[in-house]
């Protein structure tokens, strides 16, 4: 079984706060995630900053648009030199194929069902199936059309790994040391996600809000060994 890797979300309000965090985490074996909050404010400078501190970057802008627009966005991400980008698999096969067709591109990680949904809130979106069935359908769409990985909750990771693990990397946000307390609903611990077969876990607030973020990262790394 391959080793689970840790992605830390640079969910900071600005570059200054991002750099304070990067300094604290310097030297630890991490991938950094730049998401829509920091990127909307700071743009590609956020990616440059994280690159300066070493490691790979997951650009998590969750693209969801017509095929030509998503292809252009992924092409731009390639120019930034990021390792991976996210997009919504509900954007459909044509959208994914347009991105896959690029010669030089980052890894394409498809979002299935956001980890902040529970069955009740998900039933209001218009999807007709339950969460797990929807995750499977979207993962199948990804596997059939050239996605490199699939983002799901750690609760679905074992089943998704079993069925799609040969073709798709499994990326799981929704990592909590204990359940409850915020917007993430379908959560597991770092160790739980790793033993479910996650190739990458994404952690934000449990690291960002820790009094000692480096110690929090070391504990998580130990737990996912
Ligand atoms: O703070 P927290 O650990 O909840 O951060 C999780 C990060 O992963 C956030 O940046 C969030 O945008 C991202 N993410 C997620 N669910 C997905 C994809 C990405 O929570 N399906």
Coordinates of N, CA, C and O and ligand atoms in Angstrom, one line a residue, residues 9 11 33 60 62 111 114-115 151 173 176 184 202-206, ligand 1:
X9 N -3.7 23.0 3.8 CA -4.4 24.1 3.2 C -3.9 25.4 3.7 O -4.0 25.7 4.9
X11 N -5.1 28.2 4.0 CA -6.4 29.0 4.0 C -6.2 30.2 4.9 O -6.8 30.3 6.0
X33 N -1.7 23.5 -0.2 CA -2.9 23.7 -1.1 C -3.2 25.2 -1.1 O -3.3 25.8 0.0
X60 N -6.4 24.5 -5.6 CA -7.8 24.0 -5.3 C -8.8 25.1 -5.6 O -9.4 25.7 -4.7
X62 N -11.4 24.5 -7.8 CA -12.6 23.7 -8.1 C -13.3 24.2 -9.3 O -14.4 24.7 -9.3
X111 N -13.5 16.7 -7.9 CA -14.4 16.8 -6.7 C -15.6 15.9 -6.9 O -16.3 16.1 -8.0
X114 N -18.9 17.4 -1.9 CA -18.1 18.1 -0.9 C -18.4 17.5 0.5 O -19.5 17.1 0.8
X115 N -17.3 17.5 1.3 CA -17.3 16.9 2.6 C -18.2 17.6 3.6 O -18.5 17.1 4.7
X151 N -11.6 13.4 -5.4 CA -11.7 14.0 -4.0 C -13.0 13.6 -3.4 O -14.1 13.8 -4.0
X173 N -10.3 15.5 2.0 CA -10.4 16.5 3.0 C -11.4 16.0 4.1 O -11.6 14.8 4.2
X176 N -10.6 15.4 10.7 CA -10.7 16.0 12.0 C -10.2 15.1 13.1 O -10.3 13.9 13.0
X184 N -17.6 20.9 8.3 CA -17.3 19.6 7.8 C -18.2 18.6 8.4 O -18.2 18.5 9.6
X202 N -6.2 16.1 3.1 CA -6.1 17.6 3.1 C -6.5 18.1 4.5 O -7.6 17.8 4.9
X203 N -5.7 18.9 5.1 CA -6.0 19.4 6.4 C -5.8 20.9 6.5 O -4.8 21.4 6.0
X204 N -6.8 21.6 6.9 CA -6.7 23.0 7.1 C -6.7 23.4 8.5 O -5.7 23.5 9.2
X205 N -8.0 23.7 9.1 CA -8.1 24.3 10.4 C -7.4 23.5 11.5 O -6.8 24.2 12.4
X206 N -7.4 22.2 11.5 CA -6.7 21.5 12.6 C -5.2 21.9 12.7 O -4.6 21.8 13.8
Ligands
LIG1 O1 -10.1 23.5 7.5 P1 -10.4 22.2 6.8 O2 -9.6 21.1 7.3 O3 -11.9 21.9 6.8 O4 -10.0 22.5 5.3 C1 -10.2 21.6 4.3 C2 -9.8 22.3 3.0 O5 -10.1 21.4 1.9 C3 -10.5 23.6 2.7 O6 -9.5 24.4 2.1 C4 -11.6 23.2 1.7 O7 -11.8 24.2 0.7 C5 -10.9 22.0 1.0 N1 -11.8 21.0 0.4 C6 -12.9 20.4 1.1 N2 -13.7 19.5 0.5 C7 -13.5 19.2 -0.8 C8 -12.4 19.7 -1.5 C9 -11.6 20.6 -0.9 O8 -13.0 20.7 2.3 N3 -14.3 18.3 -1.4

